Amino acid sequence: MTEPAVRFEGVTLAYGRRPIWADLSLDVAAGSFIAILGPNGAGKTSLLRAILGLVSPTSGRIEVLGAPPRRGDPAIGYVPQHQHFDAETPLRGRDLVRLGLDGHRWGVGLPNAGASARVSASIASVEASAYADAPIGRLSGGEQQRLRIAQALVSEPRLLLCDEPLASLDLRHQQGITELLRDWRERTGGTILFVTHDVNPVLHLVDRVLFVVNGRWAAGTTDEVLTSEQLSTLYGSHVDVVRVHGRILVVGETPTGYAAEEPHHEPALVGHERAHL
């Protein structure tokens, strides 16, 4: 049986007395595309940070590609939340991508033909060669995001973590980014964990979903998790899930903040002791 790309064993994360999620136990299958869903403040970015070794769980154990999480692991590519660069930022697109190889070191990377070739190849793989030498702050949001993905892929990772990579992009650029991710997974067999508020742009790529809210979580297929019954249970308030023309719409008032009761998990979604994604 193939080793999971990511394994959570009874993991709880809290900031002080504030619970983020509790007793998270799941395996992420190698080569899968997992959408991580939930409202703001539910702990989606924190989950990625735990995989990156940037935060430590309150309890439980995490394995990433068969080892404990560690900072700067080149086997993990990371696409952070989209933020526009200032127009006067003295950085070319090519320089941004190069940071994916040596950005953890002090100072500017030394000239290296092999590294330069990898940077150029990564840029070409996301079809950004035409503007790679332009100032990063003068590029459109979609162009910047392609270069961020090139930066995440330049180390030739096995696992790609994407934090809201489609936010603030128009439909055309959203489609372009999802196609890049699809092509990378098909070409390399890599695993993608994709944080998003809206699953619809990647619905055709998603194998499983993880939904986190109010300290609770549920995992499974979209048909298992994204239902009125299950989301109402997670939110503690009535939620309608409507499917219209191949799109999933979540409608209803949901409470803000975190529930006071103990987190719990739906057996139908997570199995007996561990969810397999």
Short mmCIF file of C-alpha atoms in Angstrom, two decimals:
data_model
loop_
_atom_site.label_atom_id
_atom_site.label_comp_id
_atom_site.label_asym_id
_atom_site.label_seq_id
_atom_site.Cartn_x
_atom_site.Cartn_y
_atom_site.Cartn_z
CA MET A 1 0.00 0.00 0.00
CA THR A 2 1.39 3.39 -1.01
CA GLU A 3 2.52 5.62 1.84
CA PRO A 4 0.21 8.65 2.27
CA ALA A 5 1.60 12.02 1.27
CA VAL A 6 0.37 13.55 4.54
CA ARG A 7 -0.79 11.85 7.73
CA PHE A 8 -2.49 13.46 10.72
CA GLU A 9 -2.83 11.30 13.84
CA GLY A 10 -5.08 12.78 16.53
CA VAL A 11 -3.84 16.30 15.82
CA THR A 12 -5.27 19.22 17.80
CA LEU A 13 -4.27 22.82 17.15
CA ALA A 14 -5.14 25.69 19.47
CA TYR A 15 -3.87 29.22 19.92
CA GLY A 16 -4.01 29.75 23.66
CA ARG A 17 -7.52 28.75 24.71
CA ARG A 18 -8.89 29.20 21.21
CA PRO A 19 -9.45 25.81 19.49
CA ILE A 20 -8.79 25.71 15.76
CA TRP A 21 -9.55 22.03 15.12
CA ALA A 22 -9.36 18.97 17.30
CA ASP A 23 -8.44 15.29 17.01
CA LEU A 24 -7.79 15.48 13.28
CA SER A 25 -6.94 12.01 11.98
CA LEU A 26 -6.67 11.51 8.25
CA ASP A 27 -4.43 10.22 5.49
CA VAL A 28 -3.96 12.17 2.25
CA ALA A 29 -3.30 9.74 -0.59
CA ALA A 30 -0.27 10.43 -2.75
CA GLY A 31 -1.25 11.92 -6.11
CA SER A 32 -4.62 13.21 -4.91
CA PHE A 33 -6.17 16.69 -5.17
CA ILE A 34 -7.69 17.74 -1.83
CA ALA A 35 -9.78 20.88 -1.43
CA ILE A 36 -9.66 22.41 2.06
CA LEU A 37 -12.82 24.41 2.71
CA GLY A 38 -14.29 26.51 5.49
CA PRO A 39 -14.92 30.12 6.56
CA ASN A 40 -12.34 32.71 7.52
CA GLY A 41 -10.65 31.88 10.80
CA ALA A 42 -11.45 28.18 10.63
CA GLY A 43 -7.79 27.13 10.48
CA LYS A 44 -7.25 26.35 6.80
CA THR A 45 -4.02 28.33 6.51
CA SER A 46 -2.91 27.03 9.91
CA LEU A 47 -3.25 23.50 8.59
CA LEU A 48 -0.87 24.31 5.73
CA ARG A 49 1.52 26.00 8.15
CA ALA A 50 1.54 22.86 10.30
CA ILE A 51 2.48 20.77 7.25
CA LEU A 52 5.26 23.26 6.47
CA GLY A 53 6.60 22.96 10.02
CA LEU A 54 5.86 26.61 10.78
CA VAL A 55 3.47 25.88 13.66
CA SER A 56 3.45 22.93 16.05
CA PRO A 57 0.24 21.11 16.98
CA THR A 58 -0.99 21.24 20.55
CA SER A 59 -1.16 17.43 20.50
CA GLY A 60 -0.96 14.56 18.04
CA ARG A 61 1.49 13.74 15.27
CA ILE A 62 1.96 14.86 11.65
CA GLU A 63 3.93 13.06 8.96
CA VAL A 64 4.74 14.69 5.62
CA LEU A 65 6.12 12.40 2.92
CA GLY A 66 7.03 9.86 5.60
CA ALA A 67 8.86 12.24 7.97
CA PRO A 68 8.05 14.93 10.55
CA PRO A 69 7.40 18.39 9.07
CA ARG A 70 10.48 20.55 8.65
CA ARG A 71 10.94 24.10 7.50
CA GLY A 72 12.36 24.65 4.04
CA ASP A 73 11.65 21.12 2.80
CA PRO A 74 12.32 21.26 -0.97
CA ALA A 75 9.87 18.38 -1.49
CA ILE A 76 7.05 20.79 -0.60
CA GLY A 77 6.01 23.66 -2.84
CA TYR A 78 3.96 26.48 -1.34
CA VAL A 79 1.78 29.05 -3.09
CA PRO A 80 0.85 31.68 -0.45
CA GLN A 81 -2.26 33.82 -0.41
CA HIS A 82 -2.31 36.23 -3.33
CA GLN A 83 -1.08 39.75 -2.59
CA HIS A 84 -0.23 42.33 -5.21
CA PHE A 85 3.31 43.64 -5.32
CA ASP A 86 3.92 47.38 -5.24
CA ALA A 87 4.53 48.73 -8.74
CA GLU A 88 8.01 49.91 -7.72
CA THR A 89 9.14 46.61 -6.19
CA PRO A 90 12.75 46.14 -7.47
CA LEU A 91 12.24 42.47 -8.33
CA ARG A 92 11.79 40.75 -11.67
CA GLY A 93 9.50 37.79 -12.11
CA ARG A 94 12.57 35.64 -12.69
CA ASP A 95 14.06 36.79 -9.37
CA LEU A 96 10.88 35.81 -7.56
CA VAL A 97 11.03 32.30 -8.99
CA ARG A 98 14.73 31.98 -8.08
CA LEU A 99 13.77 32.55 -4.42
CA GLY A 100 12.12 29.14 -4.57
CA LEU A 101 15.64 27.67 -4.80
CA ASP A 102 17.74 29.85 -2.54
CA GLY A 103 15.36 32.27 -0.80
CA HIS A 104 16.10 30.59 2.55
CA ARG A 105 19.73 31.80 2.36
CA TRP A 106 20.99 35.22 3.33
CA GLY A 107 21.69 37.65 0.52
CA VAL A 108 21.34 37.26 -3.22
CA GLY A 109 21.93 33.83 -4.74
CA LEU A 110 25.24 33.41 -6.53
CA PRO A 111 25.29 32.91 -10.31
CA ASN A 112 24.68 29.27 -11.06
CA ALA A 113 24.01 27.91 -14.55
CA GLY A 114 22.15 24.86 -13.26
CA ALA A 115 19.89 26.94 -11.02
CA SER A 116 19.25 29.43 -13.82
CA ALA A 117 18.23 26.59 -16.13
CA ARG A 118 15.80 25.23 -13.54
CA VAL A 119 14.30 28.68 -13.05
CA SER A 120 13.83 29.12 -16.80
CA ALA A 121 12.28 25.67 -17.13
CA SER A 122 9.87 26.34 -14.27
CA ILE A 123 8.86 29.67 -15.79
CA ALA A 124 8.30 28.00 -19.15
CA SER A 125 6.15 25.31 -17.53
CA VAL A 126 3.65 27.95 -16.41
CA GLU A 127 3.87 29.81 -19.76
CA ALA A 128 5.34 32.96 -18.21
CA SER A 129 8.54 33.32 -20.21
CA ALA A 130 7.28 36.36 -22.13
CA TYR A 131 7.14 38.55 -19.00
CA ALA A 132 9.58 36.84 -16.63
CA ASP A 133 12.10 39.69 -16.90
CA ALA A 134 9.56 42.45 -16.25
CA PRO A 135 9.26 44.11 -12.81
CA ILE A 136 6.95 41.90 -10.77
CA GLY A 137 4.87 44.87 -9.56
CA ARG A 138 4.00 45.88 -13.14
CA LEU A 139 2.38 42.52 -13.96
CA SER A 140 -1.30 41.62 -13.74
CA GLY A 141 -2.64 39.53 -10.88
CA GLY A 142 -2.87 36.47 -13.11
CA GLU A 143 0.70 36.91 -14.36
CA GLN A 144 2.00 37.32 -10.82
CA GLN A 145 0.18 34.19 -9.72
CA ARG A 146 1.69 32.13 -12.54
CA LEU A 147 5.14 33.21 -11.35
CA ARG A 148 4.27 32.31 -7.75
CA ILE A 149 3.35 28.84 -8.94
CA ALA A 150 6.63 28.65 -10.89
CA GLN A 151 8.41 29.59 -7.65
CA ALA A 152 6.61 26.78 -5.81
CA LEU A 153 7.47 24.25 -8.53
CA VAL A 154 11.11 25.18 -9.17
CA SER A 155 12.39 22.84 -6.42
CA GLU A 156 10.56 19.94 -8.15
CA PRO A 157 8.32 19.16 -5.15
CA ARG A 158 6.20 16.09 -4.55
CA LEU A 159 3.60 17.99 -2.54
CA LEU A 160 2.07 21.33 -3.50
CA LEU A 161 0.25 23.49 -0.94
CA CYS A 162 -1.93 26.26 -2.39
CA ASP A 163 -3.50 28.90 -0.13
CA GLU A 164 -6.38 30.66 -1.90
CA PRO A 165 -4.48 30.83 -5.22
CA LEU A 166 -7.56 31.96 -7.16
CA ALA A 167 -8.55 34.85 -4.89
CA SER A 168 -8.91 38.23 -6.65
CA LEU A 169 -8.47 36.65 -10.09
CA ASP A 170 -11.04 36.93 -12.87
CA LEU A 171 -12.60 33.84 -14.42
CA ARG A 172 -10.10 33.65 -17.29
CA HIS A 173 -7.10 33.70 -14.98
CA GLN A 174 -8.78 31.26 -12.58
CA GLN A 175 -9.16 28.80 -15.44
CA GLY A 176 -5.54 29.28 -16.46
CA ILE A 177 -4.26 28.58 -12.95
CA THR A 178 -6.41 25.47 -12.50
CA GLU A 179 -5.16 24.14 -15.85
CA LEU A 180 -1.56 24.64 -14.69
CA LEU A 181 -2.23 22.68 -11.51
CA ARG A 182 -4.01 19.91 -13.41
CA ASP A 183 -1.14 19.59 -15.88
CA TRP A 184 1.48 19.51 -13.09
CA ARG A 185 -0.34 16.75 -11.23
CA GLU A 186 -0.82 14.68 -14.39
CA ARG A 187 2.82 15.15 -15.38
CA THR A 188 4.44 14.43 -12.01
CA GLY A 189 1.93 12.42 -9.99
CA GLY A 190 2.26 15.04 -7.25
CA THR A 191 -0.21 15.74 -4.46
CA ILE A 192 -2.13 19.01 -4.13
CA LEU A 193 -3.74 20.51 -1.02
CA PHE A 194 -5.81 23.46 -2.17
CA VAL A 195 -7.33 25.96 0.26
CA THR A 196 -10.33 27.80 -1.16
CA HIS A 197 -13.60 29.49 -0.22
CA ASP A 198 -15.24 28.33 -3.47
CA VAL A 199 -14.80 24.76 -4.63
CA ASN A 200 -16.51 25.28 -7.99
CA PRO A 201 -13.48 26.41 -10.07
CA VAL A 202 -11.62 23.19 -9.13
CA LEU A 203 -14.62 20.89 -8.71
CA HIS A 204 -13.60 18.87 -11.77
CA LEU A 205 -10.15 18.22 -10.24
CA VAL A 206 -11.10 17.45 -6.64
CA ASP A 207 -10.80 13.90 -5.31
CA ARG A 208 -11.79 14.63 -1.70
CA VAL A 209 -12.57 17.61 0.51
CA LEU A 210 -11.73 18.54 4.09
CA PHE A 211 -14.17 21.02 5.65
CA VAL A 212 -13.16 22.78 8.89
CA VAL A 213 -15.35 25.12 10.95
CA ASN A 214 -16.04 25.88 14.61
CA GLY A 215 -13.32 23.49 15.76
CA ARG A 216 -15.07 20.65 13.94
CA TRP A 217 -14.06 18.90 10.73
CA ALA A 218 -15.43 16.50 8.17
CA ALA A 219 -13.68 14.69 5.31
CA GLY A 220 -14.77 12.67 2.30
CA THR A 221 -16.05 13.14 -1.22
CA THR A 222 -17.95 16.29 -2.19
CA ASP A 223 -21.20 14.29 -2.18
CA GLU A 224 -20.51 13.10 1.38
CA VAL A 225 -19.39 16.38 2.91
CA LEU A 226 -21.10 19.17 0.96
CA THR A 227 -24.68 18.42 1.96
CA SER A 228 -27.22 20.48 3.89
CA GLU A 229 -27.28 17.95 6.73
CA GLN A 230 -23.52 17.73 7.20
CA LEU A 231 -22.78 21.45 6.92
CA SER A 232 -25.66 22.30 9.24
CA THR A 233 -24.12 19.94 11.79
CA LEU A 234 -20.67 21.48 11.39
CA TYR A 235 -21.90 25.07 11.63
CA GLY A 236 -24.48 24.42 14.34
CA SER A 237 -27.00 26.36 12.25
CA HIS A 238 -29.17 25.54 9.26
CA VAL A 239 -27.32 25.61 5.93
CA ASP A 240 -28.73 24.80 2.51
CA VAL A 241 -26.50 23.22 -0.12
CA VAL A 242 -27.90 23.59 -3.63
CA ARG A 243 -26.54 22.06 -6.83
CA VAL A 244 -27.31 24.11 -9.93
CA HIS A 245 -25.89 23.47 -13.41
CA GLY A 246 -22.93 21.55 -12.04
CA ARG A 247 -22.14 24.15 -9.37
CA ILE A 248 -22.40 23.80 -5.60
CA LEU A 249 -23.94 26.75 -3.77
CA VAL A 250 -23.99 27.08 0.03
CA VAL A 251 -26.82 29.28 1.26
CA GLY A 252 -27.87 30.23 4.78
CA GLU A 253 -26.95 32.20 7.86
CA THR A 254 -24.09 30.72 9.86
CA PRO A 255 -22.81 31.85 13.24
CA THR A 256 -19.45 33.54 13.53
CA GLY A 257 -16.72 32.58 15.95
CA TYR A 258 -16.15 29.18 17.49
CA ALA A 259 -18.66 26.84 19.06
CA ALA A 260 -18.52 26.37 22.81
CA GLU A 261 -19.28 22.67 22.75
CA GLU A 262 -16.60 20.02 22.28
CA PRO A 263 -15.58 19.35 18.64
CA HIS A 264 -16.95 16.17 17.16
CA HIS A 265 -16.66 14.28 13.89
CA GLU A 266 -19.25 12.61 11.70
CA PRO A 267 -18.64 8.82 11.53
CA ALA A 268 -20.17 8.62 8.06
CA LEU A 269 -17.47 10.99 6.82
CA VAL A 270 -14.33 10.09 8.68
CA GLY A 271 -14.75 6.33 9.11
CA HIS A 272 -14.02 4.59 12.38
CA GLU A 273 -10.76 6.23 13.46
CA ARG A 274 -9.17 7.81 10.41
CA ALA A 275 -10.33 9.53 7.25
CA HIS A 276 -8.64 8.49 4.00
CA LEU A 277 -8.48 11.26 1.42
#
